[in-house]
Amino acid sequence: MATRPSLVFLFVLLCFFLSSSSTVHSQSDEFVYNGFKHLGSNNLTLNGVSQIQNHGFIQLTNDTLRLLGHAFHSDAILFKNSTTGKVFSFSTAFAFAIVPEYEKLGGHGMAFVISPNKELKGALPSQYLGLLSPAVNGNFSNHLFAVEFDTVQDFEFNDISDNHVGIDLNSVVSNASVNASYYTDGNSTKQDLSLKSGKVIQAWIDYDSSKNELNVTLSPFSSKPSTSILSFHVDLSPYLEDYMYVGFSASTGLLSGSHYVFGWSFKMNGEAQSLDLSSLPSLPARRKNHLALISGVSISAAVLIVAGILLALFIIKKIKNMDVIEDWELDVGPHRFSYKELKKATKGFRDKELLGFGGFGRVYKGTLPNSNTQVAVKRINHESKQGLQEFVSEVASIGRLRHRNLVQLLGWCRRREDLMLVYDFMPNGSLDKYIFDEPKVVLTWEQRFKIIKGVASGLLYLHEGWEQTVIHRDIKAGNVLLDLELNGRLGDFGLAKLYEHGSNPSTTRVVGTLGYLAPELTKTGKPTTSSDVFAFGALLLEVVCGRRPIEPKALPEKLILVDWVWDRWKQGAILEVVDPRLGGEYNGAEVILVLKLGLMCSNNKPSKRPTMRQVLRYLEGEGTLPEVVAPPDEEEGKKSGDHGSEFEDFVHSYPPSSYFEKVSTWSSGDLAERDDLDAASSASPFSGRGESGWS
C-alpha cells in the first residue's frame, strides 16, 4: 500500500513527460517530403496557379505570361524564443528546377519564403517574384525573408546577372547576392551552375542563430558541399515574427517558364535532411517523333508527303515575309523599311542580337546591309487595325523630329500585325547605369556637365524649336542615352504629347515615372512644358548627387533628394551632396549652378520654375541666376519641414528604384499599380527600353 502513491506519482510524471514530449515535437517542426503525391491541404497550402502534378512534384507556374504561384507548409512554425526574442536556428533543403520557355532569355525566378501569412496578398508577378508589390516593397512591416533564384537581370532592383541567388529582407532588392554556382572536387573547385537549364538542383539554406549567419549552398547532386556559395551575416530577429509560414513563390513576366519543386525537408534547431535526388519524382520526358510511325508507308507515298509539306512551308514562308502596303500607309514618313531588310540586319531576329524586351516587344541590335549602319530595331505586336493607324500616325509626327540631342527615329516597317521601329543605335546605353549604385565607369564632371547641356538643348527644341510643342512627359536618367562620344540624347517618346504652339493642352491620364512627376499633374491632369521642367530638375540633381529622386533605404533626412539638397543649401554645405565617386574633382561654380537650377526647376509651383530657354541660357553662362532661391516645397501657409502633402504629391506611393522603366498610370487620384511598362504600353508603342535595357 505504501507504494501506491509512488506509482501514482510515477504515472503522473510519465503523463507529464509524454505531454511535454508531444509539445516539443510539435514545435520542433521537422518534416521531409520526398515528393508531394499524397499530400493534401493539411500539409500544403497552394494558391495562384501552383498545383501538385500526378507525378508527385509541385508546379508553381506554367508557360503563361505574368502569373504567380505559391506553395506553403500549412502550419505556422514557432521561429522565436519567447524569452529572449531571438530567432531559432533553422535549416531547409529542397530540390527544384526552372524550365524557361526560352533557355537563353530566362523567365523570372522563384524563391524560398518565410512570411507571416500564406497568401502574400497584393503581390505581383514578373520581377516581384510573387512576393511583394511596388506599394510595400522595402517596408519594414513586411516581416518577409526570402532567398531568390532569379533568371532575369532586373536593373531596377540592382540584379548582378540573369543567373543569381539573392538574400531578400522585406524587399526584392537583394541584401546580398552571388552568381549561381557550386563547389566540387573536395570543395576546392567552384563550378558555374545554370538556374535556367531545366535540370534538378538541390539548395540548402541554413541559419545559425548563435553566429547570426545565413548560408546558401547549391549542388546538382544529392550530397551537400561543405562550402556555401553565399554567406551573409545578419540577425533575423527584427525581421521575423514569433510564428511564420515557410514555402515557395515563383512568377513569370514578359517571358514565361515553369518552376518545379520535387522534394523538401525543413528543421528548426538542427540541420535539415539532404534529399536523394534519384528517389524524387522527375519531369516526364518530352515525346519524341518515332520513325516507326511511318514504317508501313510506301516509299512513293512518303516522298509525296514530304514534298507536299516542303511546298506548303515554302508558300507559308513567302506569305509570312510578304510586305503588304495599304492605302493609308502610302503618305506616311519617315523611311519605310522592308521586312526582309530588317530581318537581314538583325540576322533573323536571333536571340544573340537581343538587346532587351519591354511592354510592346523586343529590341534587337542590327546592321543595315547596304550602309553598315548600326541600328536598334524595336519589334512590336499590335492586335487591332485601329492600333496600327494610331501607331503610324505617331511615326509620322515623332519621326520628323531632328536634333543632335534626340535619339533619331530612322524609320519603320509593318508586316501585317507585326510592327517595327528603327532607331539610332546608342553604343553606351543609358545614363542611369553610369551614375547610380556601383557603375563600371564613373563619368567625370566635364562629361556630366556636357550631357546636362545636351539634354537641355534637346528639350528646348521639343518645347519651342519644332512646328508643334512636344511634351516629353518621361524625362529621367534612364531615358537619356549616350552615343559613342558620350553625348546625351533624350529618347523614348512613348508618352510624348504634341499640340500647337499657344494652345492649351487637354486633360489626359497622368502617366510618367514616379518621382519625376510634377505635383500639379495629380490635380489637373494637364501635361505642360513646366511639368517637363520639373522632371528635368530631378535629372539635374541626380546627375550631380549620383542618387535617385527618392532613396527608400536612406536616412529620413535623405529620403527625398530635393529636400536633402535644399537642407544642405540652407546650411551652407551644398557641396556635401556632390557624388563622392567624383573624388572631389569638379568645377565648384558649375556644380553650384546646376544644383541651384535643379532646386528652381523642382519648385512645387509651376510659376516659380524657369523655362527651358532660361535654363539653357544659365547653363551656357549667358544669364545670371537669381541670388535667392525659393524653397522647392513653397506653399502658402506651409510650415518649413512639414512633408505631409509634399510627400503625397511628389512621391505618391513611390516604389523603390524607379530609375528604370517604372511607369504607372493614375486615375481619379489613385495609383493603379501595374507591372513594368504596362501603363506605357497602353499609351504608345514607342515606350519602354525593356526590362533588360537597350544595351
XYZ file of C-alpha atoms in Angstrom:
695
model
C 0.000 0.000 0.000
C 2.859 2.315 0.650
C 3.958 2.025 -2.923
C 0.621 3.199 -4.376
C 1.354 6.956 -4.041
C 4.714 6.347 -5.640
C 3.054 4.563 -8.533
C 0.518 7.366 -8.899
C 3.329 9.899 -8.816
C 5.267 7.991 -11.459
C 2.144 7.704 -13.608
C 1.502 11.470 -13.375
C 5.182 12.170 -14.100
C 5.062 9.879 -17.119
C 1.955 11.599 -18.466
C 3.615 14.968 -17.971
C 6.714 13.750 -19.776
C 4.705 12.397 -22.690
C 2.710 15.624 -22.863
C 5.882 17.677 -22.800
C 7.464 15.494 -25.448
C 4.435 15.931 -27.669
C 4.565 19.687 -27.267
C 8.277 19.821 -28.021
C 7.761 17.616 -31.063
C 5.020 19.849 -32.470
C 7.193 22.882 -32.040
C 10.347 21.266 -33.429
C 8.640 21.464 -36.822
C 10.679 18.984 -38.791
C 9.296 17.478 -41.967
C 10.662 15.651 -45.010
C 8.734 15.392 -48.301
C 10.290 13.048 -50.861
C 7.675 14.113 -53.372
C 4.195 15.506 -52.803
C 1.902 12.974 -54.476
C -0.260 12.030 -51.479
C -0.192 15.346 -49.628
C -3.374 17.313 -49.106
C -4.389 20.686 -47.706
C -3.408 19.527 -44.206
C 0.224 19.564 -45.310
C 0.440 22.162 -48.074
C -1.473 25.311 -48.988
C -1.371 26.217 -52.679
C -2.518 29.448 -54.330
C -2.075 31.263 -57.592
C -1.562 28.725 -60.384
C 0.507 26.272 -58.348
C -0.625 22.649 -58.245
C 0.615 19.166 -57.393
C 1.020 17.165 -60.596
C 0.223 13.464 -60.866
C 3.902 12.592 -60.974
C 4.265 13.945 -57.431
C 6.013 17.297 -57.874
C 4.767 20.846 -57.264
C 4.430 23.014 -60.362
C 4.439 26.619 -59.144
C 3.947 28.266 -62.572
C 3.422 27.326 -66.208
C 4.217 28.927 -69.554
C 1.541 31.632 -69.208
C 2.758 35.244 -69.095
C 2.576 37.381 -65.923
C 1.305 34.932 -63.333
C 2.432 33.703 -59.932
C 2.185 30.635 -57.764
C 2.712 29.896 -54.056
C 3.105 26.683 -52.059
C 3.346 26.899 -48.243
C 3.570 24.420 -45.409
C 0.078 24.635 -43.947
C 1.021 25.065 -40.283
C 2.682 28.135 -38.804
C 6.072 27.479 -37.212
C 7.408 28.989 -33.996
C 10.548 30.878 -35.022
C 11.335 32.913 -31.898
C 12.311 32.233 -28.341
C 9.568 33.922 -26.305
C 12.024 34.756 -23.524
C 14.960 36.205 -25.457
C 13.143 37.338 -28.600
C 15.882 35.680 -30.677
C 15.090 33.708 -33.813
C 15.901 30.000 -33.532
C 18.349 28.360 -35.891
C 16.695 26.682 -38.860
C 17.665 24.685 -41.915
C 15.965 23.625 -45.136
C 16.841 21.633 -48.246
C 14.787 21.371 -51.417
C 15.133 20.157 -54.981
C 13.870 22.442 -57.724
C 14.069 23.093 -61.455
C 13.350 26.122 -63.634
C 12.335 25.407 -67.232
C 12.046 28.700 -69.167
C 10.197 28.956 -72.450
C 13.428 30.284 -73.974
C 16.503 28.968 -72.182
C 18.810 31.836 -73.217
C 16.387 34.504 -72.013
C 15.082 33.002 -68.775
C 11.682 33.995 -67.497
C 11.945 35.310 -63.922
C 12.648 33.064 -60.985
C 11.427 31.559 -57.748
C 12.159 31.980 -54.049
C 12.119 30.148 -50.737
C 9.976 32.332 -48.454
C 9.376 32.853 -44.751
C 6.269 35.002 -44.374
C 3.790 35.979 -41.640
C 0.966 34.721 -43.888
C 0.399 32.183 -46.660
C -1.490 34.430 -49.063
C 1.043 37.209 -49.856
C -1.913 39.376 -50.846
C -1.273 42.113 -53.380
C 1.986 40.538 -54.557
C 2.827 40.963 -58.232
C 4.442 38.577 -60.734
C 7.367 39.379 -63.078
C 10.328 40.949 -61.275
C 8.463 40.900 -57.911
C 8.566 37.043 -57.962
C 5.083 36.872 -56.414
C 6.472 38.208 -53.123
C 5.683 41.931 -52.921
C 4.345 44.914 -54.849
C 5.681 48.436 -55.526
C 3.462 49.858 -52.786
C 5.051 47.807 -49.994
C 8.445 46.832 -51.389
C 11.059 47.713 -48.772
C 8.610 48.276 -45.902
C 9.896 47.026 -42.550
C 6.366 45.930 -41.662
C 6.510 43.201 -44.330
C 8.410 40.824 -41.984
C 9.396 38.836 -45.042
C 12.542 36.794 -45.655
C 13.335 35.157 -48.970
C 16.178 33.559 -50.873
C 15.592 34.176 -54.580
C 16.797 32.096 -57.525
C 16.390 34.562 -60.369
C 16.905 34.094 -64.111
C 16.298 37.690 -65.249
C 18.673 40.584 -64.602
C 16.449 43.432 -63.450
C 18.436 46.662 -63.326
C 15.683 48.324 -61.306
C 16.499 46.003 -58.412
C 20.282 46.056 -58.940
C 20.442 42.403 -60.001
C 24.029 41.309 -60.640
C 23.188 38.919 -63.502
C 20.442 36.818 -65.066
C 21.596 33.740 -63.118
C 21.913 34.708 -59.469
C 20.969 33.779 -55.911
C 19.965 36.617 -53.592
C 19.011 37.112 -49.946
C 15.970 39.404 -49.623
C 14.807 41.117 -46.429
C 11.439 42.896 -46.759
C 12.342 43.828 -50.336
C 13.102 42.233 -53.692
C 16.269 44.331 -53.790
C 18.711 41.719 -52.511
C 20.840 42.487 -49.445
C 23.447 40.050 -50.744
C 23.709 38.070 -53.965
C 26.043 35.840 -55.937
C 26.065 34.137 -59.326
C 24.719 30.595 -59.142
C 27.472 28.006 -58.687
C 28.580 25.067 -56.526
C 31.755 23.523 -55.126
C 33.103 20.115 -56.065
C 36.378 18.153 -56.165
C 36.903 18.240 -52.445
C 35.208 21.627 -52.248
C 38.189 23.311 -53.866
C 36.776 23.862 -57.344
C 33.906 26.235 -57.988
C 31.634 25.320 -60.902
C 29.095 27.523 -62.650
C 25.502 26.352 -62.359
C 22.720 27.446 -64.709
C 19.425 28.002 -62.902
C 17.525 28.011 -66.207
C 18.962 24.748 -67.548
C 15.810 22.800 -66.757
C 17.851 20.355 -64.646
C 17.159 19.480 -60.997
C 19.190 21.495 -58.472
C 19.301 20.990 -54.710
C 19.524 24.032 -52.457
C 20.364 24.221 -48.741
C 19.586 27.292 -46.621
C 20.992 27.273 -43.083
C 20.648 29.956 -40.416
C 22.867 29.787 -37.310
C 21.252 31.883 -34.587
C 24.318 31.838 -32.353
C 26.535 33.266 -35.101
C 23.847 35.362 -36.823
C 24.985 33.747 -40.047
C 22.986 32.680 -43.081
C 24.456 30.290 -45.643
C 23.126 29.231 -49.049
C 24.542 26.170 -50.790
C 23.745 24.696 -54.215
C 24.558 21.453 -55.985
C 23.186 19.379 -58.871
C 23.846 16.289 -56.754
C 22.354 14.649 -53.656
C 25.279 15.324 -51.321
C 25.753 18.725 -49.750
C 29.066 20.535 -50.412
C 30.810 21.671 -47.252
C 31.371 25.147 -48.745
C 28.442 27.507 -49.298
C 28.303 29.899 -52.236
C 26.709 32.731 -50.262
C 27.299 33.604 -46.604
C 25.605 36.620 -45.050
C 25.949 37.976 -41.503
C 22.511 39.027 -40.265
C 20.329 38.810 -37.166
C 16.895 37.778 -38.427
C 15.201 38.525 -35.099
C 13.974 42.036 -36.096
C 12.619 40.720 -39.400
C 10.651 37.635 -38.359
C 7.601 37.424 -36.107
C 7.026 34.726 -33.474
C 5.071 32.438 -35.811
C 5.837 32.321 -39.520
C 4.971 30.229 -42.583
C 7.559 28.622 -44.858
C 7.129 27.906 -48.537
C 7.900 28.852 -52.116
C 6.900 31.577 -54.561
C 7.507 31.922 -58.306
C 6.373 34.145 -61.167
C 6.515 34.757 -64.897
C 6.611 38.071 -66.763
C 7.005 39.076 -70.393
C 8.955 35.846 -70.665
C 7.484 32.709 -69.158
C 8.679 29.434 -67.733
C 7.719 26.645 -65.372
C 9.037 26.361 -61.808
C 9.051 22.995 -60.059
C 9.734 21.665 -56.542
C 10.404 17.897 -56.323
C 11.214 17.416 -52.642
C 11.580 19.433 -49.454
C 12.924 19.000 -45.937
C 12.871 21.500 -43.083
C 14.055 21.513 -39.474
C 14.179 24.003 -36.621
C 17.257 23.943 -34.356
C 19.119 21.408 -36.432
C 20.265 20.510 -39.925
C 17.647 19.563 -42.496
C 17.958 16.205 -44.178
C 19.551 16.287 -47.631
C 17.430 14.789 -50.399
C 18.324 11.789 -52.526
C 17.599 13.192 -55.981
C 17.312 9.713 -57.516
C 14.359 8.900 -55.249
C 12.383 12.058 -56.082
C 9.742 12.495 -58.782
C 11.106 13.561 -62.145
C 9.704 15.574 -65.000
C 8.058 13.412 -67.675
C 10.221 13.094 -70.775
C 9.071 15.052 -73.766
C 7.535 12.970 -76.502
C 9.748 12.229 -79.481
C 8.859 11.509 -83.091
C 9.367 7.871 -84.000
C 10.181 6.675 -87.476
C 8.139 3.586 -86.688
C 5.000 5.647 -87.219
C 5.689 5.801 -90.931
C 7.451 2.473 -91.335
C 4.410 0.986 -93.057
C 4.128 3.748 -95.612
C 5.462 3.058 -99.067
C 8.460 4.972 -100.403
C 6.409 6.705 -103.069
C 3.788 7.907 -100.582
C 6.499 9.163 -98.207
C 8.101 11.152 -100.998
C 4.761 12.726 -101.887
C 4.039 13.640 -98.258
C 7.461 15.189 -97.724
C 7.228 17.101 -100.987
C 3.784 18.392 -100.061
C 4.984 19.551 -96.638
C 8.005 21.321 -98.097
C 5.844 23.050 -100.670
C 3.366 24.176 -98.001
C 6.170 25.514 -95.781
C 7.660 27.375 -98.729
C 4.332 29.029 -99.558
C 3.644 29.918 -95.902
C 7.102 31.431 -95.538
C 6.623 33.523 -98.669
C 3.266 34.816 -97.435
C 4.618 35.427 -93.939
C 7.524 37.502 -95.210
C 5.432 39.450 -97.677
C 5.137 43.205 -97.102
C 1.536 44.324 -97.604
C 1.057 48.079 -98.030
C -2.400 49.551 -97.502
C -3.618 52.875 -98.915
C -3.390 54.767 -95.632
C 0.327 53.928 -95.338
C 1.458 55.473 -98.629
C 1.899 59.035 -97.363
C 3.462 58.158 -94.030
C 7.062 59.086 -93.176
C 9.825 58.657 -92.263
C 11.549 55.919 -94.271
C 9.670 52.650 -94.566
C 11.990 49.639 -94.349
C 11.126 46.274 -95.848
C 10.741 43.340 -93.511
C 13.376 41.442 -95.475
C 15.862 44.276 -94.918
C 15.342 44.336 -91.149
C 15.376 40.565 -90.869
C 18.754 40.508 -92.576
C 20.015 43.396 -90.426
C 19.198 41.537 -87.196
C 20.361 38.145 -88.536
C 16.853 36.782 -88.467
C 15.938 38.452 -85.168
C 18.074 35.862 -83.432
C 18.367 35.792 -79.657
C 22.063 36.667 -79.770
C 21.196 40.109 -81.158
C 18.566 40.777 -78.461
C 19.251 43.985 -76.540
C 16.192 43.930 -74.302
C 12.459 43.472 -74.111
C 9.627 45.710 -72.989
C 5.871 46.019 -72.846
C 5.468 46.094 -76.637
C 8.010 43.538 -77.705
C 11.737 43.106 -78.102
C 14.630 45.311 -79.158
C 17.364 43.922 -81.390
C 20.724 45.247 -82.473
C 21.051 45.345 -86.242
C 23.333 46.452 -89.043
C 21.653 47.761 -92.191
C 23.028 45.672 -95.074
C 23.582 48.476 -97.589
C 25.126 51.162 -95.364
C 26.592 49.082 -92.492
C 24.789 51.495 -90.126
C 24.172 50.074 -86.651
C 20.569 50.449 -85.511
C 18.227 49.382 -82.728
C 15.114 47.629 -84.048
C 12.101 47.516 -81.756
C 9.731 44.757 -82.810
C 6.164 45.455 -81.686
C 2.987 43.390 -81.699
C -0.402 45.048 -82.252
C -3.786 43.391 -82.339
C -6.160 45.860 -83.984
C -6.193 47.913 -87.158
C -7.059 50.993 -85.130
C -3.879 50.420 -83.170
C -1.948 50.200 -86.430
C -3.259 53.523 -87.688
C -2.533 55.242 -84.373
C 0.955 53.762 -84.474
C 1.642 55.053 -87.972
C 0.195 58.469 -87.085
C 2.723 58.784 -84.258
C 5.542 57.650 -86.545
C 4.591 60.407 -88.988
C 4.778 63.069 -86.239
C 7.650 61.984 -83.979
C 9.680 60.716 -86.937
C 10.136 64.241 -88.263
C 11.920 65.495 -85.139
C 15.550 66.359 -85.895
C 18.054 67.409 -83.227
C 21.564 66.288 -82.302
C 20.479 65.642 -78.710
C 17.452 63.487 -79.525
C 17.566 59.780 -80.348
C 16.631 59.707 -84.015
C 13.800 57.550 -85.313
C 15.211 56.381 -88.645
C 12.226 54.519 -89.982
C 9.619 51.867 -89.563
C 8.219 48.666 -91.022
C 4.892 46.838 -90.966
C 4.166 43.237 -91.857
C 0.503 42.597 -91.076
C 0.224 42.989 -87.267
C 3.994 42.942 -86.821
C 5.378 46.475 -86.397
C 8.977 47.613 -86.194
C 10.665 50.902 -85.300
C 14.258 51.612 -86.291
C 16.336 53.960 -84.116
C 19.884 55.216 -83.941
C 21.952 52.698 -82.026
C 23.394 54.144 -78.806
C 26.502 52.028 -78.008
C 26.960 53.377 -74.476
C 23.410 52.680 -73.293
C 21.531 54.838 -70.822
C 22.824 57.449 -68.379
C 21.403 55.739 -65.276
C 23.936 52.898 -65.337
C 26.783 55.450 -65.107
C 25.571 57.448 -62.102
C 23.691 55.071 -59.786
C 24.882 52.341 -57.447
C 28.274 50.896 -58.488
C 28.878 51.828 -62.135
C 31.688 50.158 -64.059
C 32.668 53.568 -65.450
C 32.347 56.781 -63.402
C 31.567 59.807 -65.548
C 33.760 62.844 -64.900
C 32.181 66.165 -64.050
C 33.067 67.502 -67.518
C 31.200 64.589 -69.124
C 28.194 65.051 -66.840
C 28.003 68.785 -67.486
C 28.149 68.207 -71.251
C 25.338 65.634 -71.003
C 23.189 68.039 -68.946
C 23.600 70.819 -71.510
C 22.875 68.425 -74.352
C 19.629 67.201 -72.820
C 18.594 70.790 -72.039
C 19.204 71.728 -75.671
C 17.136 68.784 -76.918
C 14.303 69.579 -74.521
C 14.249 73.242 -75.584
C 13.897 72.063 -79.191
C 10.885 69.936 -78.213
C 9.228 72.818 -76.344
C 9.943 75.675 -78.742
C 12.021 74.673 -81.749
C 9.695 72.426 -83.728
C 6.481 73.188 -85.613
C 4.467 71.853 -82.660
C 5.098 71.866 -78.923
C 6.218 68.410 -77.797
C 5.902 67.494 -74.121
C 8.113 64.504 -73.365
C 6.447 63.504 -70.041
C 9.097 60.947 -69.019
C 12.423 62.741 -68.544
C 14.816 60.770 -66.362
C 18.313 59.300 -66.422
C 17.003 56.018 -67.833
C 15.704 57.814 -70.927
C 18.921 59.706 -71.593
C 21.008 57.589 -73.958
C 24.710 58.089 -74.646
C 26.305 57.880 -78.080
C 29.843 56.817 -78.869
C 31.278 60.162 -77.645
C 29.099 60.097 -74.500
C 26.857 62.890 -75.769
C 23.476 62.879 -74.051
C 20.451 62.195 -76.257
C 16.901 62.275 -74.982
C 14.981 59.221 -76.118
C 11.792 57.228 -75.554
C 8.943 59.418 -76.783
C 6.332 56.818 -75.910
C 4.461 59.178 -73.558
C 5.028 62.376 -75.556
C 2.150 64.745 -76.310
C 2.039 67.197 -79.228
C -0.065 70.333 -79.550
C 0.028 73.607 -81.464
C 2.112 76.475 -80.095
C -0.002 78.751 -77.917
C -2.819 76.224 -77.476
C -3.917 74.728 -74.170
C -3.116 71.033 -73.710
C -6.153 68.934 -72.882
C -6.588 66.979 -69.690
C -5.228 63.463 -70.041
C -4.268 60.477 -67.952
C -1.390 61.164 -65.607
C 1.462 58.984 -66.819
C 5.192 59.069 -66.383
C 7.717 57.781 -63.901
C 7.027 58.167 -60.209
C 9.465 60.509 -58.535
C 9.683 62.789 -61.566
C 6.007 63.821 -61.806
C 5.177 67.462 -61.100
C 2.708 67.822 -58.184
C 0.131 69.738 -60.246
C -0.360 66.758 -62.564
C -2.261 64.850 -59.871
C -4.715 67.747 -59.622
C -5.126 68.990 -63.222
C -4.044 66.041 -65.322
C -2.655 68.538 -67.861
C 0.925 67.957 -69.005
C 2.781 71.190 -69.754
C 6.274 72.308 -70.623
C 6.552 73.297 -66.953
C 5.896 69.707 -65.845
C 8.751 68.647 -68.132
C 10.942 71.274 -66.430
C 10.089 69.740 -63.044
C 11.323 66.323 -64.228
C 14.432 67.947 -65.698
C 15.118 69.427 -62.248
C 15.114 65.923 -60.761
C 17.521 64.844 -63.513
C 19.892 67.724 -62.693
C 20.027 66.763 -59.016
C 20.508 63.047 -59.618
C 23.372 63.658 -62.095
C 25.230 65.839 -59.560
C 24.471 63.707 -56.496
C 24.575 60.230 -58.015
C 21.282 59.464 -56.239
C 17.735 58.796 -57.366
C 14.952 61.322 -56.627
C 13.867 59.097 -53.743
C 16.054 56.626 -51.852
C 13.770 54.354 -49.756
C 16.710 52.867 -47.809
C 18.268 56.233 -46.988
C 18.030 58.034 -43.668
C 14.798 60.063 -43.252
C 16.577 63.356 -43.919
C 17.942 61.941 -47.182
C 14.779 60.169 -48.311
C 13.711 62.842 -50.815
C 16.667 64.090 -52.829
C 15.370 67.621 -53.431
C 14.659 68.117 -49.711
C 18.118 66.920 -48.770
C 19.781 69.224 -51.300
C 17.650 72.161 -50.107
C 18.568 71.456 -46.480
C 22.279 71.391 -47.336
C 21.797 74.611 -49.336
C 20.242 76.370 -46.361
C 23.033 75.130 -44.089
C 25.718 76.490 -46.423
C 27.063 72.982 -47.029
C 25.778 72.417 -50.548
C 28.931 70.689 -51.803
C 28.281 67.827 -49.357
C 25.678 66.484 -51.789
C 28.108 66.033 -54.689
C 28.589 62.435 -55.827
C 31.559 61.134 -53.766
C 32.614 58.974 -56.726
C 33.886 62.147 -58.393
C 36.656 62.178 -55.781
C 36.373 65.932 -55.303
C 37.407 66.601 -58.916
C 34.820 69.013 -60.271
C 34.225 72.673 -61.127
C 32.639 74.108 -57.963
C 30.957 77.016 -59.763
C 29.367 74.716 -62.343
C 28.212 72.271 -59.670
C 26.560 75.033 -57.646
C 24.962 76.391 -60.837
C 23.426 73.005 -61.681
C 22.238 72.375 -58.105
C 20.655 75.811 -57.914
C 18.918 75.215 -61.235
C 17.736 71.809 -60.013
C 16.128 73.409 -56.960
C 14.470 76.098 -59.076
C 13.087 73.539 -61.544
C 11.847 71.337 -58.667
C 9.610 74.016 -57.175
C 6.084 72.799 -56.455
C 4.653 75.945 -58.056
C 4.841 75.907 -61.874
C 5.082 79.711 -61.936
C 8.315 79.560 -59.910
C 10.069 77.295 -62.405
C 12.203 78.673 -65.239
C 11.538 77.816 -68.880
C 13.922 75.556 -70.763
C 15.164 78.591 -72.715
C 16.139 80.254 -69.441
C 17.700 77.032 -68.156
C 19.882 76.644 -71.238
C 20.961 80.307 -71.064
C 22.076 79.822 -67.467
C 23.952 76.617 -68.368
C 25.698 78.396 -71.241
C 26.723 81.250 -68.932
C 24.572 83.800 -70.784
C 22.486 84.806 -67.792
C 22.850 85.363 -64.061
C 20.844 83.186 -61.708
C 18.689 84.880 -59.034
C 20.528 85.284 -55.731
C 17.597 83.900 -53.733
C 16.081 80.511 -54.477
C 12.538 79.829 -53.245
C 12.052 76.637 -51.223
C 11.116 73.741 -53.528
C 8.058 72.946 -51.400
C 6.948 76.599 -51.160
C 3.257 76.709 -50.415
C 1.244 79.418 -48.803
C 0.903 78.739 -45.062
C 3.158 75.683 -45.232
C 5.488 75.148 -42.309
C 9.126 74.502 -43.034
C 9.992 70.846 -42.659
C 6.406 69.638 -42.991
C 6.481 66.989 -45.669
C 2.876 65.829 -45.426
C 1.223 66.996 -48.619
C 4.564 67.451 -50.345
C 5.451 63.833 -49.866
C 1.990 62.803 -51.033
C 2.216 64.895 -54.194
C 5.841 64.235 -55.032
C 6.110 60.574 -54.122
C 2.546 59.222 -54.210
C 3.178 55.601 -53.294
C 6.566 55.713 -54.967
C 8.184 52.260 -55.217
C 11.909 51.655 -54.652
C 14.375 52.066 -57.513
C 12.305 53.994 -60.019
C 15.174 54.758 -62.334
C 14.393 52.015 -64.837
C 11.002 51.860 -66.550
C 8.660 52.001 -63.571
C 5.769 53.553 -65.439
C 2.369 53.785 -63.778
C -0.972 55.359 -64.580
C -3.002 57.367 -62.052
C -6.738 57.602 -62.416
C -9.008 59.798 -60.287
C -6.105 60.494 -57.983
C -5.493 56.850 -57.117
C -2.418 54.950 -58.136
C -3.222 51.948 -60.278
C -0.393 49.557 -59.541
C 0.709 47.849 -62.720
C 3.525 45.666 -63.905
C 6.631 47.128 -65.519
C 5.792 49.028 -68.712
C 2.069 48.163 -68.689
C 0.981 51.779 -68.390
C 3.429 52.816 -71.042
C 2.147 50.008 -73.217
C -1.367 51.383 -73.101
C -0.097 54.804 -74.056
C 2.108 54.264 -77.108
C 4.345 51.778 -78.892
C 7.389 53.994 -78.514
C 7.596 53.434 -74.780
C 9.942 51.272 -72.746
C 13.553 50.356 -73.355
C 12.746 46.982 -71.949
C 13.275 45.008 -68.788
C 16.879 44.465 -69.744
C 17.644 47.831 -71.338
C 18.837 48.563 -74.854
C 22.484 47.860 -74.218
